[in-house]
Coordinates of C-alpha atoms and ligand atoms in Angstrom, one line a residue:
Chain P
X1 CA 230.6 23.4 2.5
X2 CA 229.0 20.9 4.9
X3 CA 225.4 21.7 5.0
X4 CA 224.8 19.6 8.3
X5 CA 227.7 21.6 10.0
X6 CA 226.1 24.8 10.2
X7 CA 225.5 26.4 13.6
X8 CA 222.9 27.9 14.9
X9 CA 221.9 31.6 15.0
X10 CA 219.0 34.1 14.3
X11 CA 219.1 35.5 10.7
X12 CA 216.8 34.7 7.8
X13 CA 219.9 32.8 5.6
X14 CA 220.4 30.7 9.5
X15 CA 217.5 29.8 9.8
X16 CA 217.1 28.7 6.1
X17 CA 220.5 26.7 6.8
X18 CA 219.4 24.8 9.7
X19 CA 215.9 23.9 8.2
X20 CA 217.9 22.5 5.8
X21 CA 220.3 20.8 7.9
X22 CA 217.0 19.1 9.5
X23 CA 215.7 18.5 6.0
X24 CA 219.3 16.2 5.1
X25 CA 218.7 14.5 8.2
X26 CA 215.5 13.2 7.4
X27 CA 216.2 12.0 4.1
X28 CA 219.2 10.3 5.7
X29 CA 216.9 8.7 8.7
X30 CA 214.5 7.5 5.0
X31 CA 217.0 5.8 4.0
X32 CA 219.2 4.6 6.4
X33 CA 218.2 0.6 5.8
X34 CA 219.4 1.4 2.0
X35 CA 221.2 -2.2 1.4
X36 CA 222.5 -0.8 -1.9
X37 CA 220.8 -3.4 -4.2
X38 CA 220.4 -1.3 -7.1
X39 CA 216.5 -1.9 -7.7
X40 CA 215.8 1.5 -7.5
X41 CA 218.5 2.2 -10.0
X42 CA 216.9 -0.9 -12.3
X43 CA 213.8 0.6 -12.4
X44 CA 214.2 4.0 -12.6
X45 CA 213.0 5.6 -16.5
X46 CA 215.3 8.5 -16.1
X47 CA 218.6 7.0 -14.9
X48 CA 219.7 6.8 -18.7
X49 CA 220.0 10.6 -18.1
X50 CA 221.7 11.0 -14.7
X51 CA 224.9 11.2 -14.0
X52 CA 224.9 9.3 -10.4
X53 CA 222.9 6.4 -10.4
X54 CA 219.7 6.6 -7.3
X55 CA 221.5 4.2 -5.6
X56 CA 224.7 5.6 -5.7
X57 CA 223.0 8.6 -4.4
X58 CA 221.2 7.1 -1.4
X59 CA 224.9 5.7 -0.7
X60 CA 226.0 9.7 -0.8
X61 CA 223.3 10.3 1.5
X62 CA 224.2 8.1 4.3
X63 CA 227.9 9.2 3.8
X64 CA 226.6 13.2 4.2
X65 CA 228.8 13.8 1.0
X66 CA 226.4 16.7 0.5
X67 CA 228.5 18.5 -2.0
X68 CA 228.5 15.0 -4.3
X69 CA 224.7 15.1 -3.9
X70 CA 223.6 18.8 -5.3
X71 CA 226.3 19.0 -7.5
X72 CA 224.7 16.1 -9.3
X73 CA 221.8 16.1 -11.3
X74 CA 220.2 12.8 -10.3
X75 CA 217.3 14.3 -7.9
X76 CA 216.9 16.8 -10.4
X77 CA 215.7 14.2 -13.1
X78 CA 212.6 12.5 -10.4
X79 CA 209.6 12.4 -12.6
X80 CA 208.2 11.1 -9.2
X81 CA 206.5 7.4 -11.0
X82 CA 207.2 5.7 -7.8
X83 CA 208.6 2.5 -9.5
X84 CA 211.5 2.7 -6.5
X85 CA 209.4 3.0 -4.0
X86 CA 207.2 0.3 -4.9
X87 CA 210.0 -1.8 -5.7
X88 CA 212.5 -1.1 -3.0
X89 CA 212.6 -4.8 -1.2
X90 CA 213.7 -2.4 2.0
X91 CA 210.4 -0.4 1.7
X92 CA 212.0 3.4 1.7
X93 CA 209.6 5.8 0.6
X94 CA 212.4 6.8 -2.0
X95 CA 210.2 8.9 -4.3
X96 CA 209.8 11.4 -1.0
X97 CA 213.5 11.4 -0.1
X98 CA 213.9 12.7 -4.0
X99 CA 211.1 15.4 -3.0
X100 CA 212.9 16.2 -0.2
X101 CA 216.3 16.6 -2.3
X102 CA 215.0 19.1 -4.7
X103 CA 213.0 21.1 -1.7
X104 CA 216.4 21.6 -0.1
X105 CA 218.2 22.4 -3.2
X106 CA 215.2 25.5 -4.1
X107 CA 216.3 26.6 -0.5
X108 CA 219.8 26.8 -1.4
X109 CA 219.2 28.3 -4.7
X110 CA 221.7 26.2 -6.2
X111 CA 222.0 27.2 -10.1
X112 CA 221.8 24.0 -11.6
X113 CA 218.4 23.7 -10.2
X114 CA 217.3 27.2 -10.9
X115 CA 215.2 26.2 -14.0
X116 CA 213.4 23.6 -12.1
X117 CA 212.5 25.3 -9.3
X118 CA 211.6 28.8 -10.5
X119 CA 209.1 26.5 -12.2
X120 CA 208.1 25.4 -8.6
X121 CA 208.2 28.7 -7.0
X122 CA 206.1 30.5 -9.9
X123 CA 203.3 28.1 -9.7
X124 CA 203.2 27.8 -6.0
X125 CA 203.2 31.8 -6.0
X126 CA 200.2 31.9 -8.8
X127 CA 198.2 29.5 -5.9
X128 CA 199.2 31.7 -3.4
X129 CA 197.6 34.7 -4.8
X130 CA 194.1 33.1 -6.1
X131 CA 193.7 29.7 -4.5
X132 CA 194.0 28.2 -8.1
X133 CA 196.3 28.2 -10.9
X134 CA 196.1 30.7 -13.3
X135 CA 198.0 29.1 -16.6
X136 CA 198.7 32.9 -17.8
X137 CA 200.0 34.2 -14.9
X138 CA 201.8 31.3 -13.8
X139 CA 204.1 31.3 -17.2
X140 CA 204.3 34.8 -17.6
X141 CA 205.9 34.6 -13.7
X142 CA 207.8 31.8 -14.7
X143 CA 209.3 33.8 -17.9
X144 CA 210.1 37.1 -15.8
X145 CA 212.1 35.6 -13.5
X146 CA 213.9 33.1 -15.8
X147 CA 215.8 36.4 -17.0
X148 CA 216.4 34.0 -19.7
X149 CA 215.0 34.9 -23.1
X150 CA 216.2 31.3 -24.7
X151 CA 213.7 29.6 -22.3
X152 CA 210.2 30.9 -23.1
X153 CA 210.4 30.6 -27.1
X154 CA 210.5 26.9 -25.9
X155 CA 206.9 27.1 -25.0
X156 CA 205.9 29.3 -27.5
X157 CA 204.5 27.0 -30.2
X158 CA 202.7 24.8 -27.7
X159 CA 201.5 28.1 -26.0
X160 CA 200.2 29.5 -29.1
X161 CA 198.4 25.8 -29.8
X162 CA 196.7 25.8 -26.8
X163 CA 195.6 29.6 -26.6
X164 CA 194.0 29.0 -30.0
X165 CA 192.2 26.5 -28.3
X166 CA 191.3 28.6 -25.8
X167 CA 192.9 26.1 -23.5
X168 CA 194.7 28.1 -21.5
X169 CA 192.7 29.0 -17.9
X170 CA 191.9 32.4 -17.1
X171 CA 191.6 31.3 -13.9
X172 CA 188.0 30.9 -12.0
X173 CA 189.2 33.1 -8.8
X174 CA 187.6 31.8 -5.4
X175 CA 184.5 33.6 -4.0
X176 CA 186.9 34.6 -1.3
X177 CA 189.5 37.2 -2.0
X178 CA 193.1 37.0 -0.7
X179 CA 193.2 33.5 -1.6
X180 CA 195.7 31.3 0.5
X181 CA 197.9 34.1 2.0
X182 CA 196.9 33.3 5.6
X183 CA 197.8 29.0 4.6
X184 CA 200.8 29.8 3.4
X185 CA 202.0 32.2 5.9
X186 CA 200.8 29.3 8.9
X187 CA 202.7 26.6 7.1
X188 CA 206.1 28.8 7.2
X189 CA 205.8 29.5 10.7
X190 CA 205.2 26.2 11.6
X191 CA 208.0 25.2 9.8
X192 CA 210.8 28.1 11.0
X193 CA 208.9 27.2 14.6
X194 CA 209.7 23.3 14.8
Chain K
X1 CA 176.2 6.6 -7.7
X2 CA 177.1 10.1 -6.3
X3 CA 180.7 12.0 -6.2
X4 CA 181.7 14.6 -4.6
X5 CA 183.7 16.6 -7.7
X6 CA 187.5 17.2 -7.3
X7 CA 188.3 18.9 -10.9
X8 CA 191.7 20.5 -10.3
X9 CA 193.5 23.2 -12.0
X10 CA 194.3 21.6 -15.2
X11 CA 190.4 20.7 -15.9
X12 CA 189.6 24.4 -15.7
X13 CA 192.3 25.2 -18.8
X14 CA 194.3 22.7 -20.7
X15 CA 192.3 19.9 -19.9
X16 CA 188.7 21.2 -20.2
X17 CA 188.2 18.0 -22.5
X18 CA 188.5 15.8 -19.5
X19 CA 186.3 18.0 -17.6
X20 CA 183.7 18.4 -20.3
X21 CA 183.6 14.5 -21.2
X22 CA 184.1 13.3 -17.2
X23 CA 180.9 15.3 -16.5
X24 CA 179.1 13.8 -19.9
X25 CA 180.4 10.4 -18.9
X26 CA 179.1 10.5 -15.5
X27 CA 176.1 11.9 -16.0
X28 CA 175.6 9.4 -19.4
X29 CA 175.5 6.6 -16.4
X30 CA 173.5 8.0 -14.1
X31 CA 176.2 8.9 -11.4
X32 CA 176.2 12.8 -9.4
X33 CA 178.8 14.9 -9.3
X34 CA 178.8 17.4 -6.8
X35 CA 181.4 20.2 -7.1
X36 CA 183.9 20.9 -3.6
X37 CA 182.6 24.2 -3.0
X38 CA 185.6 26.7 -3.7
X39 CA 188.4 23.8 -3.8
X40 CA 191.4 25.3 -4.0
X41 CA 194.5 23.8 -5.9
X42 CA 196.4 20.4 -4.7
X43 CA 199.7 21.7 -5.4
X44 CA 200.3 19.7 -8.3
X45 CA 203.8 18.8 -8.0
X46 CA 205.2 22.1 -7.0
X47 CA 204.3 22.0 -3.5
X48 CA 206.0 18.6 -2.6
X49 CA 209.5 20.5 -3.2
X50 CA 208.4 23.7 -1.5
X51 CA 207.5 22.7 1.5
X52 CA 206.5 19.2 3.0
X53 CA 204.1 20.9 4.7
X54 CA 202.1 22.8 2.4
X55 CA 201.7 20.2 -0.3
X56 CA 199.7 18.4 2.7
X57 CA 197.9 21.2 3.9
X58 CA 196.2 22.4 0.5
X59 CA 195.3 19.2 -0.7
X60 CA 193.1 19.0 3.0
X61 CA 191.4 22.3 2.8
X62 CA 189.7 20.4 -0.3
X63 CA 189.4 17.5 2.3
X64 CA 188.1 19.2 5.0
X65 CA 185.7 20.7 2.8
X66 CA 183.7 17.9 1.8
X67 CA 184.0 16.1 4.5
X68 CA 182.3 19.2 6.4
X69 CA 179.4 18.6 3.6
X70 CA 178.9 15.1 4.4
X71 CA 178.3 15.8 7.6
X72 CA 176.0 18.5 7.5
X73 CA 173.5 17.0 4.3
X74 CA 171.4 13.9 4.2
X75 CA 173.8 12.6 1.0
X76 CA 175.9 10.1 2.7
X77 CA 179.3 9.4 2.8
X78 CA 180.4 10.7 -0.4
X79 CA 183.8 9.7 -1.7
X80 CA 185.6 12.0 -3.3
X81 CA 186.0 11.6 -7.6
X82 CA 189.6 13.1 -8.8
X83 CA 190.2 12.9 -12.7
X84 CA 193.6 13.8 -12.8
X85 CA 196.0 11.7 -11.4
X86 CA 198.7 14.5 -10.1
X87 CA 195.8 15.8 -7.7
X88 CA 194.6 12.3 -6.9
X89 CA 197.8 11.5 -5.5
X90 CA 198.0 14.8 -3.6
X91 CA 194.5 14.4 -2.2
X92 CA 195.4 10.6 -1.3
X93 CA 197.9 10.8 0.8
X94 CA 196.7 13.0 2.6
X95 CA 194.0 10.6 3.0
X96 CA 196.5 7.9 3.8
X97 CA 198.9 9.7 6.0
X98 CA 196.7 11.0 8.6
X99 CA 195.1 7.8 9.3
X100 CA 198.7 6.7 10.6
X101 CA 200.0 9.6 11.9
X102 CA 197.9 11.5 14.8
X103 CA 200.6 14.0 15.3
X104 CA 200.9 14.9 11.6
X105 CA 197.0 15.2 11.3
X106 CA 196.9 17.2 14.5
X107 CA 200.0 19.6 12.9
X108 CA 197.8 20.1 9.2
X109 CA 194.6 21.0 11.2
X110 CA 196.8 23.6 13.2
X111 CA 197.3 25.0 9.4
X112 CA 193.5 24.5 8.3
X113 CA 192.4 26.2 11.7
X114 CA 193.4 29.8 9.8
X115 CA 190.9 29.1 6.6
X116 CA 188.4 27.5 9.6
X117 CA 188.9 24.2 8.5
X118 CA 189.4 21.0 10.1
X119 CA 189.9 17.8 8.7
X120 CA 188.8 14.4 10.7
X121 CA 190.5 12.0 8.5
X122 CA 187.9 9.9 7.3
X123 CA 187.2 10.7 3.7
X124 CA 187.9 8.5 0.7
X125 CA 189.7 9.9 -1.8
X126 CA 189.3 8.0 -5.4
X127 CA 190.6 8.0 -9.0
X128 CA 187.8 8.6 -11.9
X129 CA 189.1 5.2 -13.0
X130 CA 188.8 3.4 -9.6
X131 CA 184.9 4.7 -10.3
X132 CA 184.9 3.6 -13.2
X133 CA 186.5 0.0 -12.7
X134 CA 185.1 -0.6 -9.1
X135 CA 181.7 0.9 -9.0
X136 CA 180.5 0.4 -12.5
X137 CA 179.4 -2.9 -14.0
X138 CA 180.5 -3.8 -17.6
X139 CA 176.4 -4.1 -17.9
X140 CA 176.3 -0.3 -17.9
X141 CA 178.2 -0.4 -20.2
X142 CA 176.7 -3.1 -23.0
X143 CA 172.9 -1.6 -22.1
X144 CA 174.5 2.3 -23.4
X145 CA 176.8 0.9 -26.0
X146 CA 174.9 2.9 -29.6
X147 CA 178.2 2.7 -31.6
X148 CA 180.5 -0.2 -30.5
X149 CA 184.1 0.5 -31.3
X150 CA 184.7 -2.9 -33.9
X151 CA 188.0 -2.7 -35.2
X152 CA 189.4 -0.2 -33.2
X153 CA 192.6 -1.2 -31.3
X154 CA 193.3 1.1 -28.4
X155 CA 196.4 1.1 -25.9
X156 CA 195.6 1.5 -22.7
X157 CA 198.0 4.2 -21.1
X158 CA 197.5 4.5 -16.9
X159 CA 200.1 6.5 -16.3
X160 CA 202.0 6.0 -13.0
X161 CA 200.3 8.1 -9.8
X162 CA 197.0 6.6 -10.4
X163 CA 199.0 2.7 -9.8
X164 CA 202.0 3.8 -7.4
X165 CA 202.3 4.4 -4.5
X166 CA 199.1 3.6 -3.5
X167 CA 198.1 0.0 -4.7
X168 CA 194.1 1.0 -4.8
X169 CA 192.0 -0.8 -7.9
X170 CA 194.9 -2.5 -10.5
X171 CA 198.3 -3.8 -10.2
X172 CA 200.9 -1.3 -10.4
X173 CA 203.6 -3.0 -12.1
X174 CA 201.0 -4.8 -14.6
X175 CA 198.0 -2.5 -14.9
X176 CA 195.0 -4.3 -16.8
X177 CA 192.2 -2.3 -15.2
X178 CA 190.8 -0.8 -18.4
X179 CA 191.0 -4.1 -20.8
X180 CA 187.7 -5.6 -19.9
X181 CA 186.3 -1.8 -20.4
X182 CA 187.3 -1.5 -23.6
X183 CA 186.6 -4.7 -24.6
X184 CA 183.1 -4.2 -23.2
X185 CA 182.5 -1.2 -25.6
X186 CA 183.7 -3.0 -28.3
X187 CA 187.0 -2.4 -29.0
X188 CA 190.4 -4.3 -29.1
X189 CA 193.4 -4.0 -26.8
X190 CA 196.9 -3.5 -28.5
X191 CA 199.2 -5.7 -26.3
X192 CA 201.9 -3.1 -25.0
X193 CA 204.3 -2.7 -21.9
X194 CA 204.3 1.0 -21.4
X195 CA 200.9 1.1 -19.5
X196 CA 202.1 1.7 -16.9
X197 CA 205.7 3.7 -17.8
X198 CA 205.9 7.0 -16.9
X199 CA 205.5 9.8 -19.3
X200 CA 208.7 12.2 -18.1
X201 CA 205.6 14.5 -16.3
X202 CA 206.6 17.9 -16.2
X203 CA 210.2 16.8 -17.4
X204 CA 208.6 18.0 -21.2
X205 CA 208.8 21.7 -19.6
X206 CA 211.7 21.4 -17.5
X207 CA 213.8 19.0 -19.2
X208 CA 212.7 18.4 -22.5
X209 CA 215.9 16.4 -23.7
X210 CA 214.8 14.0 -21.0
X211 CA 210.9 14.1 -21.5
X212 CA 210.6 13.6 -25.1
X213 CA 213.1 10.5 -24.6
X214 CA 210.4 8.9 -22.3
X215 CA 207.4 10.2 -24.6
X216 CA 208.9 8.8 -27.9
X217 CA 209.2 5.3 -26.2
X218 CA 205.7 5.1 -25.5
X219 CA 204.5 6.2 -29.1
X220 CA 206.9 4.1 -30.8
X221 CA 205.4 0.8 -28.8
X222 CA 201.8 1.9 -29.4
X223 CA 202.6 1.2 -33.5
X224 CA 199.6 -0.4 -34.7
X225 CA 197.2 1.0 -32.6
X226 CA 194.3 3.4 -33.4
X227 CA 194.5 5.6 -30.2
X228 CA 195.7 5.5 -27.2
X229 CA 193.5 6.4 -23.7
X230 CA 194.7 8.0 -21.0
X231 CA 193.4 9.8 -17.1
X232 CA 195.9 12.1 -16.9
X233 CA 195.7 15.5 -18.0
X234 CA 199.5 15.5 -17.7
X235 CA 199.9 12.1 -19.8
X236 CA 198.0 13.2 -22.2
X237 CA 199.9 17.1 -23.1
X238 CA 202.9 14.6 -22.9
X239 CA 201.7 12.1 -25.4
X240 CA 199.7 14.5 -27.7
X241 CA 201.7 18.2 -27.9
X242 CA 205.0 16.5 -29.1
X243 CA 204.2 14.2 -31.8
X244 CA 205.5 16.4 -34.6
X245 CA 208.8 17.1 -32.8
X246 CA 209.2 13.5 -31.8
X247 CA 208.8 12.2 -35.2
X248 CA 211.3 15.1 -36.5
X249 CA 213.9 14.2 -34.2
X250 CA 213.7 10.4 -34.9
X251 CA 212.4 10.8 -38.2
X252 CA 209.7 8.2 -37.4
X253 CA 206.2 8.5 -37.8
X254 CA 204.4 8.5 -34.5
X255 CA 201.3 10.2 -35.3
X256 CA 198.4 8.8 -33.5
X257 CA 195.4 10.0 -32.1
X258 CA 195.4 10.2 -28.0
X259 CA 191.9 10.3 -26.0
X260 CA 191.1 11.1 -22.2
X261 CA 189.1 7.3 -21.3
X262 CA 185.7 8.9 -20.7
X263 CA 185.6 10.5 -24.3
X264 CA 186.5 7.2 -26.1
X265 CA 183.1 6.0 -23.9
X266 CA 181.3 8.7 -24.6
X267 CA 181.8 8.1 -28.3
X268 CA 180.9 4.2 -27.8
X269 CA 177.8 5.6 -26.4
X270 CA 176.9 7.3 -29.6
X271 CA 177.1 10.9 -28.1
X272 CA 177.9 13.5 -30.4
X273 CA 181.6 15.3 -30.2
X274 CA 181.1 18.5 -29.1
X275 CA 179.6 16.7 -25.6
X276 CA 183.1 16.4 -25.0
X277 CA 185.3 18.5 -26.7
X278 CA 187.0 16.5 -29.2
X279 CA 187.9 19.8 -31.3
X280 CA 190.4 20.7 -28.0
X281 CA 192.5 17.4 -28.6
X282 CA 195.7 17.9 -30.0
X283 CA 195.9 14.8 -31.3
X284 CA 192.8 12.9 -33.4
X285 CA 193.8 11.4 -36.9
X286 CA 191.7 11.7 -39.7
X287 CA 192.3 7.8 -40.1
X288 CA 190.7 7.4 -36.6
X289 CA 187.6 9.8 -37.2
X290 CA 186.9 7.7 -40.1
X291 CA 187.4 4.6 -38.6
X292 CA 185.1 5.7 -35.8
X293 CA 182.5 7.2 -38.2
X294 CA 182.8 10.7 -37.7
X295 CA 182.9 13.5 -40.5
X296 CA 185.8 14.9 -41.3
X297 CA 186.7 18.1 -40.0
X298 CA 188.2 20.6 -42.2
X299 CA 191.7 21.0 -41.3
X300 CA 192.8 24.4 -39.8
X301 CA 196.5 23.6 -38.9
Ligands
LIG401 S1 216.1 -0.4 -3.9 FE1 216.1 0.3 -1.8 S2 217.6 -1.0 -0.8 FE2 217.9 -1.2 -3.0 S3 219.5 0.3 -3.4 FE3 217.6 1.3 -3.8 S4 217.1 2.3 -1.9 FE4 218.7 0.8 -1.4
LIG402 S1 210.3 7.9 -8.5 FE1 211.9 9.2 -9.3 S2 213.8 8.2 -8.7 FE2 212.2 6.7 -8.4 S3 212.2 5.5 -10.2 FE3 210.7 7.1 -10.5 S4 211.8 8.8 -11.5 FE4 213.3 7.3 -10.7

């Protein structure tokens, strides 16, 4: 499957597939002066854990190998600390290009990356609905839709910490009601629009 | 000194510590902090792989917002104060990115326009440690200092968004920012290189193998310290909630006690513990509350 080959037409999956195609482009154009000197690579504090090094995978960027590139884990392991972009002698704004990685990858609902961004999606949805995140509702989303009972008995004995604290937020709703419905719905249009 | 008052999601639950001790702090000096009115959340780093888009736009609602009050009161130009580094970041580049890009600026205010907001661009966004280094002298500091912290060795943990990408108050690959603070309220500074390393961030939910890897490296280094400070409500679940497992998996003994900046300050000040909320730490040895003079507490866990 060649991501950037899709053609154009009307339905929702489409239109979701040439967003993306625009989304691979522009991590591309970020880093198409990539002089594959490996100081992204040397400063990076999760590349112990990746299977393709960042520099490889800017290299498998500007070759549009894009089955090489979600099919590895590398973007999936950004902790987003900027050493690489602060270090990159070409100046990419690499840390974004990683953002931009793992927003495609939630798009194409790509199962490797289904932990990580139901985690995304959850919270975004909790802001959604009050303006604010609510730490309750947020996990309890999160847990639903994992459909995987393994993963919340992960959380359960720092959950249980913190609630006896009293730590975890209730949530202080805004004075308005229907929070950020009408921001969110803007920002989608905007972005099927352009 | 006045602020307008950017808490963020986390202050309002896990990190009501940092809230609690950032207001005591401030107010302890003499600065204002003036609440956004009905800020709404930054995004935190969901948003930036959502939607490009949208982890600009909610970050200047909270933007537009006080820039709207600084233009309508007699206060000034306020700068905005932001205590966790996740939603500094956010609110930063917003801050950054618009005064480039007209186009961009012009595209977020057609997103605003629906909430009837618009943002102008010319705000200052600023970390609670920017404040603290920038705008305070180390005299405020001596003239309030009730309970000097002799002895006490403390590692100073920055964290990474509060250094990169934006090269504001310290240097980002050597961060010494806090040293002369510390040194001011009478403490020592343990010599370490992990600063400024990153703490895995949400990779402790998501990817735990990978998190607790990065978490352990930085307790291990802090090894003869007494505590460790941090500014990030994020660093500091990282470096406190996993201590026990940590030293499980590399049978090591890590234990050490972790405080947000403005409490260690607060307690250098000689205010009491409750001002800011030292029972909600995960992490505060009894070694330390001794060394620091404060009664022990009877152990519940
Ligand atoms: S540091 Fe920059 S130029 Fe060097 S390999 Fe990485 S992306 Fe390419
Ligand atoms: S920003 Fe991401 S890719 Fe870059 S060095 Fe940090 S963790 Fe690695």
């Amino acid at each position: 499957m060649n991501l950037m080959q899709k053609t154009k037409t009307k339905t929702k999956t489409e239109k979701d597939d040439q967003l993306t195609n625009k989304l691979l482009t522009s991590v591309k154009e970020m880093v198409q002066t990539c002089m594959q000197c490996g100081t992204c690579t040397a400063s990076c504090p999760n590349a112990f854990a990746m299977d393709y090094t960042p520099r490889y995978l800017w290299r498998l960027v500007l070759m549009e190998k894009t089955d090489e590139i979600f099919h590895s884990k590398t973007f999936t392991l950004c902790s987003s600390c900027y050493y690489c972009t602060l270090r990159c002698p070409r100046g990419l704004e690499l840390t974004d290009a990683m953002a931009l990685l793992k927003q495609i990858a939630a798009r194409q609902k790509l199962p490797q990356y289904k932990q990580s961004s139901l985690f995304y999606k959850n919270f975004m949805e909790s802001v959604r609905r009050h303006g604010r995140v609510r730490e309750m509702e947020f996990m309890t989303l999160y847990f639903i839709t994992m459909k995987n009972p393994l993963v919340p008995l992960r959380f359960i004995p720092l959950g249980m910490k913190l609630m006896s604290k009293g730590k975890v937020s209730l949530g202080n709703p805004l004075k308005r009601s229907g929070a950020l419905n009408a921001v969110f719905k803007k920002v989608e249009e905007l972005e099927a629009g352009s | 000194m006045k602020y307008f008052y950017y808490p963020g999601c986390s202050l309002e639950g896990t990190a009501q510590e940092y809230n609690l001790s950032t207001e005591t702090f401030m107010a302890a000096v003499g600065a204002e902090l003036i609440e956004i009115e009905d800020w709404v959340c930054c995004g935190a780093s969901a948003a930036a792989p959502t939607s490009h888009l949208l982890s600009l736009a909610l970050p200047a609602i909270n933007l537009a917002i006080a820039e709207k009050a600084n233009a309508e009161n007699q206060n000034g130009n306020l700068d905005i104060l932001v205590p966790c580094s996740a939603c500094y970041i956010n609110l930063k580049r917003v801050e950054e990115v618009t005064r480039k890009d007209t186009a961009l600026l012009n595209k977020i205010n057609l997103v605003l326009e629906v909430e009837g907001h618009q943002l102008q661009g010319n705000i200052h966004v600023r970390h609670l440690l920017d404040v603290i280094v920038r705008d305070m002298g180390m005299e405020m500091f001596r003239e309030r200092l009730k309970k000097p912290l002799d002895g006490i060795s403390v590692a100073p943990y920055y964290g990474c968004q509060c250094l990169r990408p934006y090269r504001v108050f310290d240097d980002p690959e050597d961060p010494r920012s806090m040293e002369p603070i510390l040194k001011a309220v009478g403490a020592s500074v343990h010599s370490w290189n992990k600063g400024g390393q990153c703490c895995g961030a949400s990779h402790t939910t998501t990817k735990p193998e990978v998190g607790l890897e990065l978490v352990a490296a930085i307790l291990k280094e802090a090894k003869g310290a007494d505590a460790i400070v941090t500014v990030c409500p994020m660093c500091q679940m990282n470096l406190e909630a996993y201590q026990k497992k940590i030293a499980h998996k590399y049978q090591e003994d890590i234990n050490i006690t972790i405080l947000y900046l403005p409490q260690l300050l607060c307690l250098a000040f000689g205010l009491s513990e409750n001002k800011i909320g030292l029972d909600l730490n995960l992490s505060v040895t009894d070694q330390f509350r001794e060394k620091i003079g404060l009664k022990q507490r009877k152990s519940s866990e």
